[in-house]
XYZ file of C-alpha atoms in Angstrom:
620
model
C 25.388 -88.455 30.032
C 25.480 -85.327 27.763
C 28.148 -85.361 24.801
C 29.490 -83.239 22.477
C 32.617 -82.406 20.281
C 35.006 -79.551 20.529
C 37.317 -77.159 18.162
C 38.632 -74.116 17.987
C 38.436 -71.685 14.574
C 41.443 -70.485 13.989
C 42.798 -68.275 10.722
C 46.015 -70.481 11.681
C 46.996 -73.887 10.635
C 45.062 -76.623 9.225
C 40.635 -77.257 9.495
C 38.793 -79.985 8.041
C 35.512 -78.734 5.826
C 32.268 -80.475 6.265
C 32.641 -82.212 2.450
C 35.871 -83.572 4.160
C 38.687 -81.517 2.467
C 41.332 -79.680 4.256
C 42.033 -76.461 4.724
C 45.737 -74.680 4.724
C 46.934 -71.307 6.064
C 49.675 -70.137 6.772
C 51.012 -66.555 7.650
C 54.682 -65.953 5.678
C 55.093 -62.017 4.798
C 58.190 -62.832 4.205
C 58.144 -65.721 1.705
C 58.094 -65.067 -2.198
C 56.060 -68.411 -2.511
C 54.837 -71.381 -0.644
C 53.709 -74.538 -0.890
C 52.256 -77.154 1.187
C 53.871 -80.809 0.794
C 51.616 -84.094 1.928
C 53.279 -86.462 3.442
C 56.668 -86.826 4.788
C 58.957 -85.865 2.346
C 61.969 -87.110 4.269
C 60.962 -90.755 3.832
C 61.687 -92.387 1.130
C 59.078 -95.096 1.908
C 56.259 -92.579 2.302
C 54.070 -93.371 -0.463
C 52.502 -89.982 -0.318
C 54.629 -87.291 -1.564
C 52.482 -84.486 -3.185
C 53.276 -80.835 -3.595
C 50.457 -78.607 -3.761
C 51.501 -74.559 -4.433
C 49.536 -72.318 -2.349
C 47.865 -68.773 -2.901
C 48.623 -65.579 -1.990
C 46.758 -63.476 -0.432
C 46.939 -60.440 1.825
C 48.767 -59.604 4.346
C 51.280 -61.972 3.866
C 48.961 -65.153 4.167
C 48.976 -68.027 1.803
C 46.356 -70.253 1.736
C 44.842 -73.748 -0.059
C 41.862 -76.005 0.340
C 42.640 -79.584 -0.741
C 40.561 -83.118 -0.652
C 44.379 -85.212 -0.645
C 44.496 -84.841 2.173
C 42.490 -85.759 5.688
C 42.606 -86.501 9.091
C 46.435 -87.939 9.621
C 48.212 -86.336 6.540
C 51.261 -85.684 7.327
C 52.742 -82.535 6.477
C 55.587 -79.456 5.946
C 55.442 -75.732 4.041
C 57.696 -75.195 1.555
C 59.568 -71.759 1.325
C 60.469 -69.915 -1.505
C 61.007 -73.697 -2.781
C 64.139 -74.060 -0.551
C 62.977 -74.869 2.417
C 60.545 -77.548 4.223
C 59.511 -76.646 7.553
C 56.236 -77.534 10.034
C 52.973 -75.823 10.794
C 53.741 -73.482 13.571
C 50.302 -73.791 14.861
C 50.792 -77.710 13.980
C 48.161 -79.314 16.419
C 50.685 -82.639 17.115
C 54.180 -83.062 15.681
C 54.435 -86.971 15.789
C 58.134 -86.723 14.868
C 59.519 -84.334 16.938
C 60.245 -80.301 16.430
C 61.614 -81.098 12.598
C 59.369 -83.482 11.673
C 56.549 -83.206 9.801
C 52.839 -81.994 10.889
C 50.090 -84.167 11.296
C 46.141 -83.100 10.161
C 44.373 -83.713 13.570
C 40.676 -83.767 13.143
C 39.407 -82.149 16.493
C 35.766 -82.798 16.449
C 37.203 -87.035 16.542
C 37.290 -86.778 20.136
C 33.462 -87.528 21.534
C 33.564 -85.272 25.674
C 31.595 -86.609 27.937
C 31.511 -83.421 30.317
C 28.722 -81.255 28.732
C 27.534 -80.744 32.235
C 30.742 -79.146 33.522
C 31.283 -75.394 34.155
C 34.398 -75.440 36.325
C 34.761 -74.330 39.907
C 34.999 -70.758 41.854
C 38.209 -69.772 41.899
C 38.173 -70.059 46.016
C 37.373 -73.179 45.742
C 41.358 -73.503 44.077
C 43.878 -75.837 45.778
C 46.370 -76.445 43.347
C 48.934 -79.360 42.376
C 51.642 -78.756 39.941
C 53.251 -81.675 38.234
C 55.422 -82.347 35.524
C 54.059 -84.898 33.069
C 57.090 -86.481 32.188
C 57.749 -87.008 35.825
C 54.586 -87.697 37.327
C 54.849 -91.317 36.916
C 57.083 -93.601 35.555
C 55.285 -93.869 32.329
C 55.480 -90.304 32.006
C 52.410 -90.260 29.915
C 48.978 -88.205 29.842
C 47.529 -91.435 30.370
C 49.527 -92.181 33.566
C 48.618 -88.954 34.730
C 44.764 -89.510 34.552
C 45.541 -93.177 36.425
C 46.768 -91.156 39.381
C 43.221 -88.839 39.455
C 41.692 -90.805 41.945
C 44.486 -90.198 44.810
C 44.647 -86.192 43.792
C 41.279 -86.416 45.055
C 41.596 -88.317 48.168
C 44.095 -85.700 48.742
C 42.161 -82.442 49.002
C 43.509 -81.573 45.693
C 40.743 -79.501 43.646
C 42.628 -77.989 40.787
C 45.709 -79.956 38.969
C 48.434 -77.545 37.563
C 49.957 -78.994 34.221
C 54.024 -77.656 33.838
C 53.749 -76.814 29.847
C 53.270 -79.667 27.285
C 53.508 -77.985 24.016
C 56.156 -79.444 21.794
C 59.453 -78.937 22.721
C 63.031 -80.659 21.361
C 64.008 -83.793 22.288
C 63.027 -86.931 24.906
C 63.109 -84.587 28.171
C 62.420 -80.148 29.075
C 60.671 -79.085 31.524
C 58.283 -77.654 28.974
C 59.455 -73.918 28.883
C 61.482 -74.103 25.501
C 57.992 -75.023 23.567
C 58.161 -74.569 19.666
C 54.880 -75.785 18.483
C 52.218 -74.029 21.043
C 49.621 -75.824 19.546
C 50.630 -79.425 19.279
C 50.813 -81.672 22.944
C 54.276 -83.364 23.146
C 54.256 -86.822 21.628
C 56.433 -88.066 24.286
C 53.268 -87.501 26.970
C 50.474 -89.177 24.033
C 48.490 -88.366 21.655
C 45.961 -84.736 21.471
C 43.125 -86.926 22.055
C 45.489 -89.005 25.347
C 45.764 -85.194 26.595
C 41.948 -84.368 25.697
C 40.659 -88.005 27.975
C 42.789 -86.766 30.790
C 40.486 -83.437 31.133
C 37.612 -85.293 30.490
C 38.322 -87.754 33.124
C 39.440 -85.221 35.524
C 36.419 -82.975 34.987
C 34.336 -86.472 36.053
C 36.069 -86.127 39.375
C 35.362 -82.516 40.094
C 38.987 -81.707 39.259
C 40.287 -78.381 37.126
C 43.280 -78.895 34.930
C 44.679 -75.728 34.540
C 47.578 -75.474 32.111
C 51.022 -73.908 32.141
C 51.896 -71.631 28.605
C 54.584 -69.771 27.833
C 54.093 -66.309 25.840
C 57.154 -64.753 26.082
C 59.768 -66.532 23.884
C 60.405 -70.108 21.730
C 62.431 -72.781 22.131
C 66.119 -72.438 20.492
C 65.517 -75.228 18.952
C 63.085 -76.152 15.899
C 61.514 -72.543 15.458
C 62.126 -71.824 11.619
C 59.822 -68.581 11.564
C 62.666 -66.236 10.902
C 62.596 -68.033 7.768
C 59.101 -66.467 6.913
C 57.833 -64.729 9.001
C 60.392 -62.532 10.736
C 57.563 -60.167 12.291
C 57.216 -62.126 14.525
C 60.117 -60.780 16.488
C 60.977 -57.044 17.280
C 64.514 -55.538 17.867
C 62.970 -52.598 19.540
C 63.068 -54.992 22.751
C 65.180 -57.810 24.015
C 64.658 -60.485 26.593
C 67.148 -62.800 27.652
C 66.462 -64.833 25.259
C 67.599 -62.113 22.489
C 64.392 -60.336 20.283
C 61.351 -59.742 22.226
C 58.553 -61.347 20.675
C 56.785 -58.673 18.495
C 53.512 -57.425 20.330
C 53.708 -53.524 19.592
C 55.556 -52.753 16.041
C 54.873 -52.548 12.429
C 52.803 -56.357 11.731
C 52.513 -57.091 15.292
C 48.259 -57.863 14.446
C 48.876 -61.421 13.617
C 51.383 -61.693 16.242
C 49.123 -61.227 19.146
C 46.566 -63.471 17.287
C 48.562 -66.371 17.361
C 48.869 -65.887 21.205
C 45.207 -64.703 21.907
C 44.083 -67.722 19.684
C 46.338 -70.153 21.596
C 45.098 -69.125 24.557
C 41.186 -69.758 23.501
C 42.432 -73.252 21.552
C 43.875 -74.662 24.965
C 40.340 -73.397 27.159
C 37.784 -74.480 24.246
C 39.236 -77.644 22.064
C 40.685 -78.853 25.261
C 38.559 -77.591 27.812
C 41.402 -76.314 30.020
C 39.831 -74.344 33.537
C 42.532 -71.947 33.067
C 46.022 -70.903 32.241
C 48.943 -69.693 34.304
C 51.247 -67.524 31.380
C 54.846 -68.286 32.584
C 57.084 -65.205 33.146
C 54.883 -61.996 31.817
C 57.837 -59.511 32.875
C 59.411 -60.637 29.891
C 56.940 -59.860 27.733
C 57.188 -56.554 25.854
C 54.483 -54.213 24.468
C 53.766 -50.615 24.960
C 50.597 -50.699 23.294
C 46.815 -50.060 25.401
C 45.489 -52.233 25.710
C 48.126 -54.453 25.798
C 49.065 -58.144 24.898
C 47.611 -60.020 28.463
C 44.873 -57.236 28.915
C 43.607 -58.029 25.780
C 43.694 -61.873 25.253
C 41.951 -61.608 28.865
C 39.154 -59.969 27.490
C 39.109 -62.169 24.397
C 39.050 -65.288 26.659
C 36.253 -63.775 28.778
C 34.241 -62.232 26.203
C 34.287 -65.575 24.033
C 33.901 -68.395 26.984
C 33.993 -66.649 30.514
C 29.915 -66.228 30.258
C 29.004 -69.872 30.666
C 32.005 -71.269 32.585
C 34.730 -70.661 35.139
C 37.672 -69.505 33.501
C 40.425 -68.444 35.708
C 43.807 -66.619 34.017
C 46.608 -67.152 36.505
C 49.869 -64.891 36.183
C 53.982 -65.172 37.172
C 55.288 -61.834 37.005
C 58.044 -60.255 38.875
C 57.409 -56.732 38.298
C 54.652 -57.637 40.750
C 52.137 -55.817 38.759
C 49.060 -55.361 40.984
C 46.869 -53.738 38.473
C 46.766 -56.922 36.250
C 44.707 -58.332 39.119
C 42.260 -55.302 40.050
C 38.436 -56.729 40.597
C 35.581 -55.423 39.241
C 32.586 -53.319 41.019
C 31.101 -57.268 41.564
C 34.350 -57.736 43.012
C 35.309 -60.254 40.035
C 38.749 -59.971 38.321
C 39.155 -57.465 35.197
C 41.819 -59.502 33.673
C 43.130 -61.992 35.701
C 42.407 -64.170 38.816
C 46.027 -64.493 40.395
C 49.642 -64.235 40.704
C 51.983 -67.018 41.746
C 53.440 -64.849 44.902
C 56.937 -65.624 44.653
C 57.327 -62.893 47.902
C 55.823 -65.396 50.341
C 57.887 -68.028 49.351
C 61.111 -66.281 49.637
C 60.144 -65.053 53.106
C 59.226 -68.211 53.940
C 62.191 -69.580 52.591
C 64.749 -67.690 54.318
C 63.067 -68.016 57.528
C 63.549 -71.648 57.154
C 66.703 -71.968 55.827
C 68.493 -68.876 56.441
C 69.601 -68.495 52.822
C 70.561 -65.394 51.781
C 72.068 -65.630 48.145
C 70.486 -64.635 44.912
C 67.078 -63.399 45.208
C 66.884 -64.543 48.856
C 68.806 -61.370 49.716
C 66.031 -59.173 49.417
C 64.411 -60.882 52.543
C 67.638 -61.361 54.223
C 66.946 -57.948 56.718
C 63.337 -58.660 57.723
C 61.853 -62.104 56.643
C 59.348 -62.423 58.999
C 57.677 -58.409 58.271
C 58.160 -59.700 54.544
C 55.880 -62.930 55.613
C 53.277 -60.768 57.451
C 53.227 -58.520 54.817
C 52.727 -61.380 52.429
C 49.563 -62.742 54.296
C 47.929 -59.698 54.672
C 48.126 -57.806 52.024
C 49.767 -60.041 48.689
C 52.938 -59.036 48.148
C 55.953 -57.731 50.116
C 57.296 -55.760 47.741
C 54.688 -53.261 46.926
C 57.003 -50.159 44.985
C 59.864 -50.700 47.469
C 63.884 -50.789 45.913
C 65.355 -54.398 45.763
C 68.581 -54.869 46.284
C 68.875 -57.658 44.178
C 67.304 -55.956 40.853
C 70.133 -53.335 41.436
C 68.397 -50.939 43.153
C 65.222 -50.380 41.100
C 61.953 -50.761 42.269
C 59.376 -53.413 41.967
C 55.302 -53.767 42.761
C 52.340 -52.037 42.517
C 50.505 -51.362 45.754
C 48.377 -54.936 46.474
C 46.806 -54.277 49.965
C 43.514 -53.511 47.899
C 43.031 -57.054 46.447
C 41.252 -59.800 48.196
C 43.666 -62.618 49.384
C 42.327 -65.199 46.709
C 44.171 -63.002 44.319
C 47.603 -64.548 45.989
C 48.720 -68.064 45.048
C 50.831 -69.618 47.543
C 53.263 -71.976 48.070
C 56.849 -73.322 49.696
C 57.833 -75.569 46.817
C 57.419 -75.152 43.309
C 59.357 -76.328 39.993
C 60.908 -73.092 39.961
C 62.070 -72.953 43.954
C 63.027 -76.636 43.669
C 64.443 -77.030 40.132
C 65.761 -73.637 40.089
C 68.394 -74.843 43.232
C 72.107 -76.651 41.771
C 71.010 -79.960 42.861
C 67.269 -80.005 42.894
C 66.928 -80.162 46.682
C 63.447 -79.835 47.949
C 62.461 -78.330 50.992
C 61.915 -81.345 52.964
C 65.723 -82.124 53.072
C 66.675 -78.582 54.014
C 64.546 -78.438 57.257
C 63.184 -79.533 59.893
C 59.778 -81.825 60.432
C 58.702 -79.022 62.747
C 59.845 -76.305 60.514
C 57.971 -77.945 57.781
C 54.689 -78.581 59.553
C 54.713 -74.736 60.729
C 55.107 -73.708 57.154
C 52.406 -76.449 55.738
C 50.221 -75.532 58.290
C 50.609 -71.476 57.815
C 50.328 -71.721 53.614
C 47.365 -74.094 53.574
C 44.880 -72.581 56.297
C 45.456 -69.002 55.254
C 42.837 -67.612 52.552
C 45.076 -67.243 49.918
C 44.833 -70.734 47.162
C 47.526 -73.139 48.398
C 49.573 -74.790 45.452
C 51.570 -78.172 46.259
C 54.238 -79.362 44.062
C 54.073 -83.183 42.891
C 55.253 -85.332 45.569
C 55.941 -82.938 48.424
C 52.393 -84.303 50.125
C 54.265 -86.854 51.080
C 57.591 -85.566 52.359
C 59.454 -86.473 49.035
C 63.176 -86.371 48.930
C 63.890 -86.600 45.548
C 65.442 -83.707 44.118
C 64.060 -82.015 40.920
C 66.417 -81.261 38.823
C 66.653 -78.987 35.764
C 67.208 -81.669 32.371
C 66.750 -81.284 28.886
C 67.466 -82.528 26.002
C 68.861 -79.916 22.793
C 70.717 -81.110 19.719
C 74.705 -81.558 19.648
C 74.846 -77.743 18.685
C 73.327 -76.361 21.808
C 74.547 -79.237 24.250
C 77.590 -77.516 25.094
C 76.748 -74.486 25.339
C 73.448 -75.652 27.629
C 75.689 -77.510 30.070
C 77.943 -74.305 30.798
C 75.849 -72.026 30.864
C 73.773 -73.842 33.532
C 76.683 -73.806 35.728
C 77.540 -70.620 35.582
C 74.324 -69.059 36.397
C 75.380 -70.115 39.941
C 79.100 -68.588 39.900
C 77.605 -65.255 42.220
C 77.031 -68.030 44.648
C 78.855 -68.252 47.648
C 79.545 -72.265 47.305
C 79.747 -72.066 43.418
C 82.793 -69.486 43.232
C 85.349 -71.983 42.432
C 85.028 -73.597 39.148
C 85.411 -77.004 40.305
C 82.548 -76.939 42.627
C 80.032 -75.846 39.260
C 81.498 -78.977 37.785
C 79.712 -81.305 40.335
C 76.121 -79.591 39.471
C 74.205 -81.970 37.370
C 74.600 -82.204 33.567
C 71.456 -80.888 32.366
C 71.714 -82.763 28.578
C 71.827 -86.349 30.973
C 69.395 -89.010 30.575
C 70.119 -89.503 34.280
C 69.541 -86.307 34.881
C 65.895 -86.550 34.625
C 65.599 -89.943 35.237
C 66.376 -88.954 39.078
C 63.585 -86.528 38.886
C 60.634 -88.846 38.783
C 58.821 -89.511 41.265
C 59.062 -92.881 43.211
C 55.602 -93.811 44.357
C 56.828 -96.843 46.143
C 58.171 -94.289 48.912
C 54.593 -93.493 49.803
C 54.485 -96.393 51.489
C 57.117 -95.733 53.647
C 55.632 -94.746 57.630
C 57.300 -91.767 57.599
C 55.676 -90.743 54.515
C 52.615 -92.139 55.468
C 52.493 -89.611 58.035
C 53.099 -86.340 55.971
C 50.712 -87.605 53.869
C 47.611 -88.164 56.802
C 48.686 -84.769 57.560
C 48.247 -83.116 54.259
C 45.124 -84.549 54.090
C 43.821 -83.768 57.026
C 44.830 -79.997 56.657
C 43.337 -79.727 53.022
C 40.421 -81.074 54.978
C 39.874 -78.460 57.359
C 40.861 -76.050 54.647
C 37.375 -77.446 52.500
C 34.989 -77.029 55.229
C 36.125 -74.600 57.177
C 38.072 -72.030 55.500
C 36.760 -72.256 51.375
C 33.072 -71.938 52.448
C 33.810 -68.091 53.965
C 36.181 -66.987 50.791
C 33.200 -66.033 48.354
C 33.138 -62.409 48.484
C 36.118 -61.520 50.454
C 37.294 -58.340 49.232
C 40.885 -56.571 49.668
C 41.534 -54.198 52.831
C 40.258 -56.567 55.357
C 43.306 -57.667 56.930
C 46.202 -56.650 58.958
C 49.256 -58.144 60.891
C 51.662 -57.630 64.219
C 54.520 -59.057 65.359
C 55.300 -59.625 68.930
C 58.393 -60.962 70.579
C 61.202 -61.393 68.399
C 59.496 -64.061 66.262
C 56.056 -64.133 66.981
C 53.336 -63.245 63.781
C 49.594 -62.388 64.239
C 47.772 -62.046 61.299
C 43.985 -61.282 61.077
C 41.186 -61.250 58.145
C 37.672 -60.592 57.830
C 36.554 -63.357 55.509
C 33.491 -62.818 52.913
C 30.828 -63.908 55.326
C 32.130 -61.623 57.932
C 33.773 -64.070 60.727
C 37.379 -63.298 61.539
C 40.546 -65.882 61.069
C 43.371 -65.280 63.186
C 46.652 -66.993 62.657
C 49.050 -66.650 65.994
C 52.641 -68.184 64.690
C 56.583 -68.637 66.017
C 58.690 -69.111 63.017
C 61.427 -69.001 65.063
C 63.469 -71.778 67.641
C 62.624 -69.939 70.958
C 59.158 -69.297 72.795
C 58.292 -66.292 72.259
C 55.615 -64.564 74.716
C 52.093 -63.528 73.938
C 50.450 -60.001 74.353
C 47.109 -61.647 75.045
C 45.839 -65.189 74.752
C 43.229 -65.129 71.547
C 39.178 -65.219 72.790
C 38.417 -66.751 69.649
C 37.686 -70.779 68.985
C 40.540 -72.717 68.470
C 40.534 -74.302 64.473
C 43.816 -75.875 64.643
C 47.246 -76.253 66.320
C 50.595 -77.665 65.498
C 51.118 -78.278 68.855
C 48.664 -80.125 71.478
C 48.679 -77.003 73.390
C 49.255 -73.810 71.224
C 50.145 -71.401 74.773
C 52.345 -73.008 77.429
C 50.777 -70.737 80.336
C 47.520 -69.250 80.911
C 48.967 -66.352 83.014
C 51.851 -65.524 80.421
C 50.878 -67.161 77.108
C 53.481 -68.415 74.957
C 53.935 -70.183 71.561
C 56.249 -73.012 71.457
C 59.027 -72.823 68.489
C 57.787 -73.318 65.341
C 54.150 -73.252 66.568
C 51.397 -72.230 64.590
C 47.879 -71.649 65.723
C 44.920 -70.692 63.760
C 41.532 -69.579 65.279
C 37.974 -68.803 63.640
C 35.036 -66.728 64.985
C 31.643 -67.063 63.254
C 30.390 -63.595 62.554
């Protein structure tokens, strides 16, 4: 078995020299002088305590090479001789956001996948899961334990929530401070580095969740040092925009771009999927995500599948545009929020907050959705005020679509965590299961819902006693515009974010599995994924945009039809709805599958049960 050892050169942080020294650099335009102290500083028992001043140089970097210290030195900058604070491109923070840095030595960690090159992107069923909640460890280690049964399941690509260091016990991972260092409540960088490994053994992809467009609001000292880093000429909701586009925005976007190729090269990541885009703010060309995707390809898309994955509202088509091979200039995918909304609201009838924009015509937005990516393509939504949002996607192959009817986001995003499986019913849910994972476009599953899990998800975290407070409240009354949330008592029964509880209820049980019911969802996911491998991944090579279309019939019936990429034709005949609803014709091609024993109910007037779905396949 082939090995070899990994690490990314960065002009950030620390690197060990080949005589053994270490090497310190840190970007501070702002500081008059720094210094780098070994050891932690903040313990009085630490019996290595040495300040070292560092040098100036230009551009606002300081810099020093130093043989005191070595692999697992611990360590903090000094500012201006005020101030200690970490590394911010610290590659583990052992202690927490305030603590000090540690000196991780990347080329420690012996791979054993030299032979791996990833997978096509068709080839892409995803699972997102939460670390911390995975298992009841909650551990990188746990996680790889659990490889085995993502395989049995059909699963081909695992989806990590983000795991850079955040504040506190419990986050869902999206208020990161150190980008670079794996939270030491999951393990250790090389705990996170044995999970790849070991997934890559078992034909898996780990692709991994970042987030570009802000820092936590807790632990992030760089307005200390380097206030560049942050622009006024934009805000987000989390106040100034992150500074891609003014005066010392350079080593801005290299901090991001080099991120990007530290996760894919020192930890061998497939891919990334960069969290909330919209909110990221640069008028330069190219700009911040067209360029680190050409970084990322020019440096390691040659030799292996790399596959850039994007959440953006603004529905951005041309982010996702292929190449004359019919390969993707920039990135692979979009998380297609559109399809689960439709979705949603057909299954639910929900109509508040973002739901209201499918409100008039879910089942048109669903169509839409299948056949040609998003729903809103340049159209006005009524829930953005009136502005309008997408790009035309009708061009793109399918593949460039990620799909799905529960995610952290859908799930966690709800008052009380409810998934989908206690908001309808089994027949509603195998209708939607069977539509999302048969359809060309890369099905994503979200941890536990193979099996019909109940839990909720809930939204936790874990900020000091000077954010608490304000945390709790203003959790609550992001729901106020809702119908049921109007009165101020009912906010008060939404879970307390800051609870231990909180997140404790989030985890999932895996004794439950065991349970016949769930037993039974989960035969059925597998057998779906199944049929998904060798019928339906095989023909997705190739398949270009343009080559499919949609009708409704009825008042809830759905046809949709594609020309896959070795020319045979999929046909999906569906009733989303709780009345039969009549045929035109009965379909000449071979039935593929069939939520129902008998997908038409009359040969002289065909008809679709409710909340039937039927999917056929002619060879070309």
């Amino acid at each position: 078995m082939q090995t070899l050892r990994r690490q990314q050169h960065m002009p950030f942080g620390t690197e060990l020299q080949d005589d053994g020294s270490v090497s310190f650099r840190l970007w501070a335009p702002a500081a008059r002088v720094v210094a780098v102290c070994l050891g932690d500083s903040h313990n009085a028992s630490s019996r290595e305590n040495t300040v070292l001043p560092m040098q100036a140089g230009e551009d606002g970097w300081f810099h020093i090479t130093t043989s005191l210290a070595r692999a697992g030195t611990l360590y903090r900058f000094r500012i201006n001789e005020e101030i200690e604070v970490p590394d911010p491109a610290s590659r583990y923070q052992p202690n927490d956001v305030h603590g000090p840095s540690e000196v991780i030595d990347p080329t420690a960690t012996v791979w054993h996948d030299g032979a791996w090159h990833g997978r096509p992107w068709e080839e892409s069923i995803l699972y997102e899961l939460h670390v911390g909640c995975f298992t009841s460890q909650g551990t990188f280690s746990a996680v790889e334990q659990k490889l085995n049964y993502l395989v049995d399941l059909g699963i081909t690509a695992i989806e990590l929530m983000p795991v850079a260091d955040f504040p506190g016990a419990r986050n869902w991972g999206y208020d990161g401070t150190y980008l670079f260092a794996p939270d030491s409540r999951y393990g250790r960088p090389e705990d996170l580095k044995a999970l790849v490994d070991a997934a890559h053994a078992r034909g898996l992809m780990v692709i991994l969740d970042v987030v570009y467009n802000h820092f936590g609001p807790e632990g992030n000292y760089l307005h200390l040092y380097a206030p560049d880093f942050f622009t006024e000429h934009h805000h987000t909701a989390w106040g100034a925009a992150i500074n891609f586009d003014t005066t010392h925005s350079y080593w801005v976007r290299q901090f991001f771009i080099h991120n990007a190729l530290y996760w894919l090269e020192e930890y061998h990541f497939d891919g990334l999927r960069l969290d909330a885009v919209h909110a990221i703010m640069d008028d330069t060309q190219p700009d911040i995500l067209c360029e680190l995707a050409q970084r990322v390809q020019q440096q390691l898309g040659e030799h292996r599948h790399i596959h850039l994955i994007l959440e953006n509202d603004h529905n951005a088509a041309h982010y996702l545009k292929r190449n004359r091979e019919n390969q993707p200039a920039w990135y692979v995918a979009q998380w297609n929020d559109d399809i689960h909304h439709a979705l949603h609201v057909l299954l639910t009838q929900e109509t508040d907050g973002y739901y209201q924009d499918y409100a008039d015509a879910p089942l048109p937005h669903l169509g839409r959705c299948l056949a040609e990516g998003f729903a809103y393509q340049g159209e006005v939504s009524a829930y953005r005020h009136g502005d309008p949002r997408g790009e035309p996607s009708q061009d793109l192959p399918a593949t460039a679509f990620v799909s799905f009817s529960q995610n952290h986001d859908q799930v966690g995003n709800r008052a009380f965590g409810e998934r989908l499986d206690v908001l309808t019913t089994p027949a509603q849910r195998h209708a939607a299961l069977a539509i999302l994972l048969l359809a060309p476009a890369p099905p994503l599953l979200f941890m536990g819902q193979e099996w019909g899990c109940t839990q909720p998800f809930l939204f936790f975290c874990d900020f000091g006693p000077e954010l608490a407070a304000s945390v709790v409240s203003g959790r609550r009354n992001e729901f106020a515009r809702f119908a049921r949330f109007h009165d101020p008592a009912s906010r008060e029964l939404i879970p307390d974010p800051m609870s231990a509880e909180t997140f404790t209820r989030s985890r999932l049980d895996w004794q439950a599995i065991d349970e016949s019911e769930h037993r039974d969802w989960l035969a059925l996911y597998r057998k779906l994924l199944t049929l998904r491998q060798q019928s339906i991944v095989p023909r997705l090579r190739q398949l270009a945009g343009n080559a499919s279309d949609f009708q409704l019939f009825g008042d809830t019936g759905l046809s949709v039809r594609w020309t896959l990429g070795d020319g045979s034709e999929l046909l999906l005949q569906a009733n989303p709805g709780n009345l039969p609803v009549t045929q035109s014709d009965r379909p000449a091609y071979p039935l593929l599958y069939s939520t129902h024993a008998n997908p038409v109910m009359s040969a002289e007037a065909p008809r679709l049960p409710p909340w039937s779905v039927a999917w056929y396949l002619q060879n070309s």
